[in-house]
mmCIF file of C-alpha atoms in Angstrom:
data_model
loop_
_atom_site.group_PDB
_atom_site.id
_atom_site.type_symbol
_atom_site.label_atom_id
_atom_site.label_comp_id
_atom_site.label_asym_id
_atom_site.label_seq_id
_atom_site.Cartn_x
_atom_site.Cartn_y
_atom_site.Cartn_z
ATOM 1 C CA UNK H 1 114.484 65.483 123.750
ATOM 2 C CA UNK H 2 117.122 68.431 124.294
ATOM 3 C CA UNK H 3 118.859 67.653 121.360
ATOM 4 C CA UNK H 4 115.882 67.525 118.973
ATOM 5 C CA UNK H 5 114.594 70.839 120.058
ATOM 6 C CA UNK H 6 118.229 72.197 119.264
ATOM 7 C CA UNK H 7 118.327 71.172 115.773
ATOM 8 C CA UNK H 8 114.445 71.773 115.307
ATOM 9 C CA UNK H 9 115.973 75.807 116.694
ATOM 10 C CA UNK H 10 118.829 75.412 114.409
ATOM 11 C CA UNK H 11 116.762 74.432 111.137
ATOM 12 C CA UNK H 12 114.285 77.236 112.104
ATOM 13 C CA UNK H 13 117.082 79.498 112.272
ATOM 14 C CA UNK H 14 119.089 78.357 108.766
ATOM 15 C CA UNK H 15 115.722 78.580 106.800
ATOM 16 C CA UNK H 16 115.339 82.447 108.374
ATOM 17 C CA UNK H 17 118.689 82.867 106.902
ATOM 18 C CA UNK H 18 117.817 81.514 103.792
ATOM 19 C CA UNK H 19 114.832 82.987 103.162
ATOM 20 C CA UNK H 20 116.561 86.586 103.998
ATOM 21 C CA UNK H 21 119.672 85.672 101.922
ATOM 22 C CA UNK H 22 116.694 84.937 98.550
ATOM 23 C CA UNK H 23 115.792 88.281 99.174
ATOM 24 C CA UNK H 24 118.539 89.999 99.581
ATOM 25 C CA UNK H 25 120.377 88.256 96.054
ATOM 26 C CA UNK H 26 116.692 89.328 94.057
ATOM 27 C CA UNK H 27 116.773 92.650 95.404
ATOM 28 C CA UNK H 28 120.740 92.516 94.056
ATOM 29 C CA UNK H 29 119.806 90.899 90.958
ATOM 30 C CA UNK H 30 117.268 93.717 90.213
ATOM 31 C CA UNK H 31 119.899 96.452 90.776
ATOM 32 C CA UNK H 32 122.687 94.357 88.769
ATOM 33 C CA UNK H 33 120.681 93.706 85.994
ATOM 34 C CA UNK H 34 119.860 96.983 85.363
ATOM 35 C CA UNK H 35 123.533 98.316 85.374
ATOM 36 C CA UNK H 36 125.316 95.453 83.748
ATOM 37 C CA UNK H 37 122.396 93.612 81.558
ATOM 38 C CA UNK H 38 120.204 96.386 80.166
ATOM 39 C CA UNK H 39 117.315 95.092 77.926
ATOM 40 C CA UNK H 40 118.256 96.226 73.951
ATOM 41 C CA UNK H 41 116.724 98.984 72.248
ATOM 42 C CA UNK H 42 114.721 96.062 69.966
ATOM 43 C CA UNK H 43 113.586 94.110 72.776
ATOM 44 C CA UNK H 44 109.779 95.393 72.646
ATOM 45 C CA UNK H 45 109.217 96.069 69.058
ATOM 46 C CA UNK H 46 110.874 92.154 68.514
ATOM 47 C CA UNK H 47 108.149 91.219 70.155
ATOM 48 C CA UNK H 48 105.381 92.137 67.676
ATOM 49 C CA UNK H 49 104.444 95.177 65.886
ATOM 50 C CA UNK H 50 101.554 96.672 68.505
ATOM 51 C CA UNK H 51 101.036 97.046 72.184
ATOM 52 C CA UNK H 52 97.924 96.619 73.698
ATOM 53 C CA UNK H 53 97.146 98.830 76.767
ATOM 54 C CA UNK H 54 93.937 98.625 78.971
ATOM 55 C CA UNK H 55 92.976 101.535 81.430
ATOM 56 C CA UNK H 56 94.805 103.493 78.868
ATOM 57 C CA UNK H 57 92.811 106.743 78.995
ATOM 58 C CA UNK H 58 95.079 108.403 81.880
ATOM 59 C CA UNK H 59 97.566 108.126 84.550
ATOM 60 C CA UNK H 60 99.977 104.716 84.653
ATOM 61 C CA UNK H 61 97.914 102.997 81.099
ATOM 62 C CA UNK H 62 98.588 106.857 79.311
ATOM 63 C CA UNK H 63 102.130 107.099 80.211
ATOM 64 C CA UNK H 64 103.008 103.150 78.945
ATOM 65 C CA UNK H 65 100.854 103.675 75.835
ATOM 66 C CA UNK H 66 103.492 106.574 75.365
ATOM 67 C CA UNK H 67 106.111 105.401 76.351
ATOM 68 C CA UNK H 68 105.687 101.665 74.062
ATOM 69 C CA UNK H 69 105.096 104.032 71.254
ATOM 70 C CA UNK H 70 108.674 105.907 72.081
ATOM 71 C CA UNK H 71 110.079 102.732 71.918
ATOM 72 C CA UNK H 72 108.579 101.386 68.467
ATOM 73 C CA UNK H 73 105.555 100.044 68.659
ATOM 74 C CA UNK H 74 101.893 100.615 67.241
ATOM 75 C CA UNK H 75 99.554 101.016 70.176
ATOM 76 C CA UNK H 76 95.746 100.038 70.854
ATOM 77 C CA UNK H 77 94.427 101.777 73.648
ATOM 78 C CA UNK H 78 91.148 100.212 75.348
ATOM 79 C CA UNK H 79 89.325 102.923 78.022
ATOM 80 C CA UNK H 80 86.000 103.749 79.434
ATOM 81 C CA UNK H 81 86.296 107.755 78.036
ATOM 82 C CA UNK H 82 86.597 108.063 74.474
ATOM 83 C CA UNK H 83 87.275 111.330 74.939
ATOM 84 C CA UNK H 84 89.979 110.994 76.618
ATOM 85 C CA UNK H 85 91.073 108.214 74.486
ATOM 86 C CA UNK H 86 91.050 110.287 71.772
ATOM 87 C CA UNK H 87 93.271 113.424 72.816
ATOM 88 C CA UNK H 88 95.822 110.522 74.270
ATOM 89 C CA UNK H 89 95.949 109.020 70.785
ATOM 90 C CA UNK H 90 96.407 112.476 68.996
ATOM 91 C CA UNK H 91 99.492 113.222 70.922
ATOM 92 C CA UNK H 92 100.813 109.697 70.910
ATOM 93 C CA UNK H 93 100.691 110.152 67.044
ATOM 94 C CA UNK H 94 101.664 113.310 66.625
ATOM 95 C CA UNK H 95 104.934 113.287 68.621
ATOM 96 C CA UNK H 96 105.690 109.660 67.955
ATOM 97 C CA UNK H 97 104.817 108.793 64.398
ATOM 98 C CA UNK H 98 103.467 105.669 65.811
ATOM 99 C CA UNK H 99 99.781 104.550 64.732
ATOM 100 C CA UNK H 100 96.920 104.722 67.669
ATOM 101 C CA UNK H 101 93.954 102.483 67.442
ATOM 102 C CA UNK H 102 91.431 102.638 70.377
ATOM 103 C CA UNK H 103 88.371 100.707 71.536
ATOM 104 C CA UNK H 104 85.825 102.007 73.867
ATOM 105 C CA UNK H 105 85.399 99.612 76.651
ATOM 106 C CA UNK H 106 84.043 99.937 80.532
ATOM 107 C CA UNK H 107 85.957 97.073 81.991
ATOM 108 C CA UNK H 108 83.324 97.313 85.336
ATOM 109 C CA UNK H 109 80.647 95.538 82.811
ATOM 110 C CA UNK H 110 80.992 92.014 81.545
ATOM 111 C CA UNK H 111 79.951 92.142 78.357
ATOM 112 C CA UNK H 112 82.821 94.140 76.166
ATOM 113 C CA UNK H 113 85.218 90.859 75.152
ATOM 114 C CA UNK H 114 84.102 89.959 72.316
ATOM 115 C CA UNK H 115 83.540 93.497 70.816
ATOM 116 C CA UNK H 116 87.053 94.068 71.764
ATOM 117 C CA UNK H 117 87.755 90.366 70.123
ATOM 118 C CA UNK H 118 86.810 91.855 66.942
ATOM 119 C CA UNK H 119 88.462 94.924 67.186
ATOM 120 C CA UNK H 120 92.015 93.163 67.301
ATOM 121 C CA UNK H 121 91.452 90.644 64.803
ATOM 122 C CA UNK H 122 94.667 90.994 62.458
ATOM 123 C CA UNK H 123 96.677 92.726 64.347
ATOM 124 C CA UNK H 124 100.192 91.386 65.693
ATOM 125 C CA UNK H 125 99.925 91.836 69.026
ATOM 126 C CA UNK H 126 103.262 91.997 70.872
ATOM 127 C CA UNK H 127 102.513 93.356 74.072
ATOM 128 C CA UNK H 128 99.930 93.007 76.797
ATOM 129 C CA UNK H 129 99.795 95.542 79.676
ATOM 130 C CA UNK H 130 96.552 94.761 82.031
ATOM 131 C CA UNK H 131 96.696 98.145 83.686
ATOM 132 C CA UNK H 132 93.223 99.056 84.303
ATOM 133 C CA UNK H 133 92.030 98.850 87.619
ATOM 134 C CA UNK H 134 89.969 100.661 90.483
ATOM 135 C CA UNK H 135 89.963 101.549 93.876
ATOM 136 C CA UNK H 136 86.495 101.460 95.413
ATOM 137 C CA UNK H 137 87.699 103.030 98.850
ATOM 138 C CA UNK H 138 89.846 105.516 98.648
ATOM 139 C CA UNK H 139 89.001 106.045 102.406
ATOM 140 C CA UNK H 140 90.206 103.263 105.024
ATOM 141 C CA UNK H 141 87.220 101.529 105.940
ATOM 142 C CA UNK H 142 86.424 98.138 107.613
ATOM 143 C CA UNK H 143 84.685 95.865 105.373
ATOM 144 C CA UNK H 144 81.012 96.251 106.645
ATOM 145 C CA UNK H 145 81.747 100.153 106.114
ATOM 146 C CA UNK H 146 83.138 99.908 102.575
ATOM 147 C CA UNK H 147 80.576 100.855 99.475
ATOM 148 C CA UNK H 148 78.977 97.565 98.579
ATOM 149 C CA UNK H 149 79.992 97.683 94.361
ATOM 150 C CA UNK H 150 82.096 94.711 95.029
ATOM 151 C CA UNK H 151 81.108 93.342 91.697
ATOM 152 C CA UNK H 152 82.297 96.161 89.586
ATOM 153 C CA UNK H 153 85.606 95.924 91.426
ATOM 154 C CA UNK H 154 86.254 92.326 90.390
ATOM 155 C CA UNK H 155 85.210 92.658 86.916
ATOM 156 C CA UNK H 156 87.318 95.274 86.750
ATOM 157 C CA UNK H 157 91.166 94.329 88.191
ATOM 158 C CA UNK H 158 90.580 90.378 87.845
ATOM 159 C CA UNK H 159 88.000 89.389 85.168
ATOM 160 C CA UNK H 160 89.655 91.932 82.748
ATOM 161 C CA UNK H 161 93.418 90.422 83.865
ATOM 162 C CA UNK H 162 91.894 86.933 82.884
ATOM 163 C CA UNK H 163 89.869 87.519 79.716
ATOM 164 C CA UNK H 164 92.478 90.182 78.696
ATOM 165 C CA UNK H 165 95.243 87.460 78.541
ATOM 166 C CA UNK H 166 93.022 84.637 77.269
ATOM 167 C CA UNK H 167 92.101 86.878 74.088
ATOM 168 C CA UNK H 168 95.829 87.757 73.549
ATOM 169 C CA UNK H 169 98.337 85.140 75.065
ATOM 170 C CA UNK H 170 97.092 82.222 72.225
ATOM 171 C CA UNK H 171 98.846 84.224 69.255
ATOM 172 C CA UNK H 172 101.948 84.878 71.656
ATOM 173 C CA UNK H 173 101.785 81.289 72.152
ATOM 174 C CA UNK H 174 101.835 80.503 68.298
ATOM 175 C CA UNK H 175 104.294 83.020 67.653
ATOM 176 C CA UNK H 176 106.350 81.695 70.558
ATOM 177 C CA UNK H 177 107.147 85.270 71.891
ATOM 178 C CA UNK H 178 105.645 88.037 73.310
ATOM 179 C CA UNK H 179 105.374 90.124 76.951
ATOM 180 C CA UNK H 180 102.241 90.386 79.033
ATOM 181 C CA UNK H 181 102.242 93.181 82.132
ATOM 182 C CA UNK H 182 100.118 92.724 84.967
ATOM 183 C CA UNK H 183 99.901 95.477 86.794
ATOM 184 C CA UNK H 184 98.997 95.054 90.572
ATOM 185 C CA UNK H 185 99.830 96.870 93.383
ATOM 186 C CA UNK H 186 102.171 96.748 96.587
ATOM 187 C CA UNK H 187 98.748 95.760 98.354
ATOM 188 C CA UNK H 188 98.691 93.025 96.744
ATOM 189 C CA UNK H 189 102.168 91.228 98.104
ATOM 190 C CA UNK H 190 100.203 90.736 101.204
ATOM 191 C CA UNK H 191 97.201 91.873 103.250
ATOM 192 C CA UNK H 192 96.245 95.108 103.675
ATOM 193 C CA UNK H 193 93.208 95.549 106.090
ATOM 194 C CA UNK H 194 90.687 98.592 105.641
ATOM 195 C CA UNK H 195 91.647 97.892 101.755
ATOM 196 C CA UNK H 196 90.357 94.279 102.168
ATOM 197 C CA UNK H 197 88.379 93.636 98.416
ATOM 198 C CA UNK H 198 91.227 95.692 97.014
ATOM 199 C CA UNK H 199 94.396 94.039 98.064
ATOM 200 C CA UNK H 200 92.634 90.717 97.698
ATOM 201 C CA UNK H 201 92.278 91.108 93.818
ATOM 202 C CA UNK H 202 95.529 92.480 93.771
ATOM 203 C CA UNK H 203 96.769 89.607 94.957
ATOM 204 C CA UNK H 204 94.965 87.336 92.839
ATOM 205 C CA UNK H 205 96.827 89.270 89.942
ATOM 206 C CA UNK H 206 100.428 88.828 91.611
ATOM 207 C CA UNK H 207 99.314 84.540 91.814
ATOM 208 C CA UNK H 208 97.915 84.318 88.540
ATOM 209 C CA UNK H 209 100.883 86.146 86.988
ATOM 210 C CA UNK H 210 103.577 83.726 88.602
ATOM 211 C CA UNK H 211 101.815 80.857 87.684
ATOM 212 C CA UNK H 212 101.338 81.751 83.988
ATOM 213 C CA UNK H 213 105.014 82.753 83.797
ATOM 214 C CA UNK H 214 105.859 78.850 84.786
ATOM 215 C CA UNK H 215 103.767 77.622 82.455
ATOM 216 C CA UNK H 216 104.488 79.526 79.458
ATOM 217 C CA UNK H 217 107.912 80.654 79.871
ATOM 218 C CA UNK H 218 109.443 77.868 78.238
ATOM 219 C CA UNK H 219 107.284 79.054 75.371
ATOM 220 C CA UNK H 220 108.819 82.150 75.223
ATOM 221 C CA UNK H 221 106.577 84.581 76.660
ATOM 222 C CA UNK H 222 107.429 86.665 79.330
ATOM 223 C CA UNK H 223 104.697 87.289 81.827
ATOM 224 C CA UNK H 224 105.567 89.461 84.530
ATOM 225 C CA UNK H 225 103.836 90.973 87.818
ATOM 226 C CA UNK H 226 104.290 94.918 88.451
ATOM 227 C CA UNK H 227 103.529 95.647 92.288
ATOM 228 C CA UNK H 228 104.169 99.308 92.662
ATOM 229 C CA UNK H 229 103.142 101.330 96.069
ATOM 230 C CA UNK H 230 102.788 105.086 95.297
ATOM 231 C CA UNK H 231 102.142 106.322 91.838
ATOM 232 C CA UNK H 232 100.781 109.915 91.706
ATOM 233 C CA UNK H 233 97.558 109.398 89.628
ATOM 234 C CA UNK H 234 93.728 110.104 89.632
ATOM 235 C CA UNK H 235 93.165 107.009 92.048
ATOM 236 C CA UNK H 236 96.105 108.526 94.544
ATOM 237 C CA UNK H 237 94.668 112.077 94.097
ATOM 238 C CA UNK H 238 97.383 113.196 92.349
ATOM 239 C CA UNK H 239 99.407 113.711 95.894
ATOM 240 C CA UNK H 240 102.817 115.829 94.849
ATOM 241 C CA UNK H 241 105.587 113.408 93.607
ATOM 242 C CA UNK H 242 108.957 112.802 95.843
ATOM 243 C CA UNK H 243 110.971 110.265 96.147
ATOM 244 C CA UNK H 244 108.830 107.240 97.316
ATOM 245 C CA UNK H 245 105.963 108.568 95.282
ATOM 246 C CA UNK H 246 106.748 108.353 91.137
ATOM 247 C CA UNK H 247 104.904 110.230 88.902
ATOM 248 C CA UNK H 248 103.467 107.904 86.080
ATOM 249 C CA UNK H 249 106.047 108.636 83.313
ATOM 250 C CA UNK H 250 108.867 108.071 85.713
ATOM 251 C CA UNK H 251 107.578 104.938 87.277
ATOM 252 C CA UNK H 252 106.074 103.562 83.907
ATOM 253 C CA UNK H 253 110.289 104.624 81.866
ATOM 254 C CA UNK H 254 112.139 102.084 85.251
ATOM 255 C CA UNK H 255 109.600 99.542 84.941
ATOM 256 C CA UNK H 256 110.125 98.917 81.456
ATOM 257 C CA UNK H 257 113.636 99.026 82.294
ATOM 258 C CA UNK H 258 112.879 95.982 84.760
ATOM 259 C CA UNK H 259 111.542 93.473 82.530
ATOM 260 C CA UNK H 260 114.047 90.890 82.774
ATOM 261 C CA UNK H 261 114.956 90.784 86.506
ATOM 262 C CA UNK H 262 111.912 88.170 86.725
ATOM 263 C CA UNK H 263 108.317 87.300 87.456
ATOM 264 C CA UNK H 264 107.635 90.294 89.579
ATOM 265 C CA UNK H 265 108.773 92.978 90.235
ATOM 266 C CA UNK H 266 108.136 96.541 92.531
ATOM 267 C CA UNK H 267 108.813 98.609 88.714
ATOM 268 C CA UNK H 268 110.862 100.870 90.187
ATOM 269 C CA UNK H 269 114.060 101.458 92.888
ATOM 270 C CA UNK H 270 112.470 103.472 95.222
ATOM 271 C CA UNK H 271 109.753 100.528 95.827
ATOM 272 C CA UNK H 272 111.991 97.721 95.584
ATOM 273 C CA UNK H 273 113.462 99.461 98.776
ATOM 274 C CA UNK H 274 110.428 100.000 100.107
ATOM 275 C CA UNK H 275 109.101 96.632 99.783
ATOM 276 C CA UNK H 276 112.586 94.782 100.973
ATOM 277 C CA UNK H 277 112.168 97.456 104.453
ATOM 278 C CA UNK H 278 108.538 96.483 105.509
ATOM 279 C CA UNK H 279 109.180 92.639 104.782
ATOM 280 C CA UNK H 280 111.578 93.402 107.590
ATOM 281 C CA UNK H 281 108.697 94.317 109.666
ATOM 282 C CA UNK H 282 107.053 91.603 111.764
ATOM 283 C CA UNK H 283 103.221 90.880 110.927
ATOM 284 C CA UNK H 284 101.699 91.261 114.139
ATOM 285 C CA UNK H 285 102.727 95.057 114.326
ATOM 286 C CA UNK H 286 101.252 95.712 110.729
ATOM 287 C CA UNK H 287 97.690 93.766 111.571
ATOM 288 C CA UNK H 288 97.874 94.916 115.989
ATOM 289 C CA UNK H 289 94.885 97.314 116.535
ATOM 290 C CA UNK H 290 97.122 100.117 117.369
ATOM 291 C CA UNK H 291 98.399 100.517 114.239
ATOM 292 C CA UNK H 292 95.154 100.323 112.630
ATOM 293 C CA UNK H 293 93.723 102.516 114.812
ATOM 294 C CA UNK H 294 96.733 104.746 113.792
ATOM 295 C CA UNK H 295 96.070 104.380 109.981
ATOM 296 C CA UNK H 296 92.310 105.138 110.433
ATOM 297 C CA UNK H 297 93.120 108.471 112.837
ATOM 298 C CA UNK H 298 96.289 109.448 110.948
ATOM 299 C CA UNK H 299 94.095 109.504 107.261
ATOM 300 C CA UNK H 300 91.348 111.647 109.185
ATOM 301 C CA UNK H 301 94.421 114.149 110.057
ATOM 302 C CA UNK H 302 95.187 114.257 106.618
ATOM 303 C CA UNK H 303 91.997 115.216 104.814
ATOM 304 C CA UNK H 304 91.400 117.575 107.576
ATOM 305 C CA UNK H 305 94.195 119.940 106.505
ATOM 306 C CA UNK H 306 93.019 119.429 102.958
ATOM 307 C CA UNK H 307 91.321 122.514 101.550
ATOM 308 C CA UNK H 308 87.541 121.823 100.569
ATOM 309 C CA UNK H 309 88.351 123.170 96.666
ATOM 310 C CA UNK H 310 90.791 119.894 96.529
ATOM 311 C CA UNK H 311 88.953 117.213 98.596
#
């Protein structure tokens, strides 16, 4: 019986090994790949000839629909605000040369596909960045205590990820390339309580990403998860950029940078770090009362030495 439980310790102990070892050679290949295998000039406008970029009104959707257009490609931009839209797609064009389409669309309602179906008839649609997404508790809150618009939540960061792809990936399939962005959220790599709804359709994005790479990447498509922590946007309050937290244009320049180190990714160095350190961290501190409790009274700290003209 000894000797069982000895091996049964010493094959416990080899797959804890292993499993830190996979981590440590991604977190390598990430870093190596960047140095010694950058991605061509070409890559994205080989793709196809426009970029399609949801959520692409402001913050993390603005700075890729710039950024894609930098880098060669015709953009459609699809956002609630058309006025927004609109000043986005008059700089995009005038410092770029690129061409701007955009389609008004409130991805919280169920109903906008096939309008937006029509819209990119024609078009040769290279890229695919699902960025939209909300946050409908900015505030930690237990679930009970959360606001109750669960289903405009859903529609918006899964059903859009879904029909988004479904309209798009069949002419990348045809064409046997193309490059599909889903962009979820450190949240979503594993639980987060008092941001229950939230990290749980992140991490629907992060699954449904990995398995659509296996099954088309033998197809040529590259379909790739983007789980960055802190961006400095409208749905982080636009909290002052250091080194953890990116502005948009920074974050959104690496990311594109890390296509090719594989199915997902953290889009930047700083998170890649960051994610690598708290996988160090055993569960049961992360999800122990105390450190709950310590979220919930160390967020109350903060917004009480925030003055009331920035709240």
């Amino acid at each position: 019986m000894g000797e069982i439980q000895d091996q049964l310790f010493i094959l416990v102990g080899a797959l804890a090994c292993l499993n830190y070892l996979l981590k440590c050679v991604k977190f390598c290949k990430y870093f190596l790949l960047r140095l010694w295998n950058p991605l061509p000039k070409s890559f994205f406008r080989s793709m196809g000839e426009w970029a399609v970029i949801t959520g692409a009104g402001d913050g993390i959707g603005k700075a890729y629909s710039y950024e894609l257009a930098k880098r060669g490609l015709n953009i459609v931009m699809i956002s609630r605000t058309l006025e927004k839209l609109q000043a986005v797609a008059k700089g995009i064009e005038e410092t770029t040369g690129s061409h701007v389409k955009i389609i008004q669309a409130d991805f919280t309602k169920d109903d906008i596909y096939e309008n937006i179906k029509e819209n990119l008839q024609g078009l040769e649609i290279g890229i695919l960045v699902n960025n939209v997404g909300m946050l409908h508790n900015y505030i930690p809150f237990h679930f009970l205590s959360a606001p109750e618009e669960v289903q405009n939540l859903i529609h918006c960061n899964i059903s859009s990820v879904v029909k988004m792809t479904r309209l798009i990936l069949r002419d990348m399939e045809i064409r046997r390339k193309g490059l599909v962005l889903n962009i979820s959220s450190g949240a979503g790599r594993f639980p987060w309580p008092l941001y229950s709804i939230y990290s749980s359709t992140k991490a629907f994005v992060c699954t449904f990403s990995k398995a659509l790479q296996v099954e088309y990447k033998e197809k040529g498509i590259v379909i790739q998860v983007v789980t960055p922590y802190f961006i400095s946007t409208q749905m982080t309050k636009h909290i002052n950029p250091n080194i953890v937290m990116k502005t948009a244009d920074e974050f959104v320049k690496e990311s594109l940078d890390s296509v090719a180190v594989g199915a997902e990714t953290c889009g930047c160095l700083a998170h890649e770090i960051l994610a690598h350190l708290i996988d160090l961290v055993p569960s049961w501190i992360l999800y122990s009362d105390a450190f709950q409790n310590f979220i919930l009274t160390h967020y109350a700290y903060d917004q009480n030495k925030i003055p009331e003209s920035k709240k």
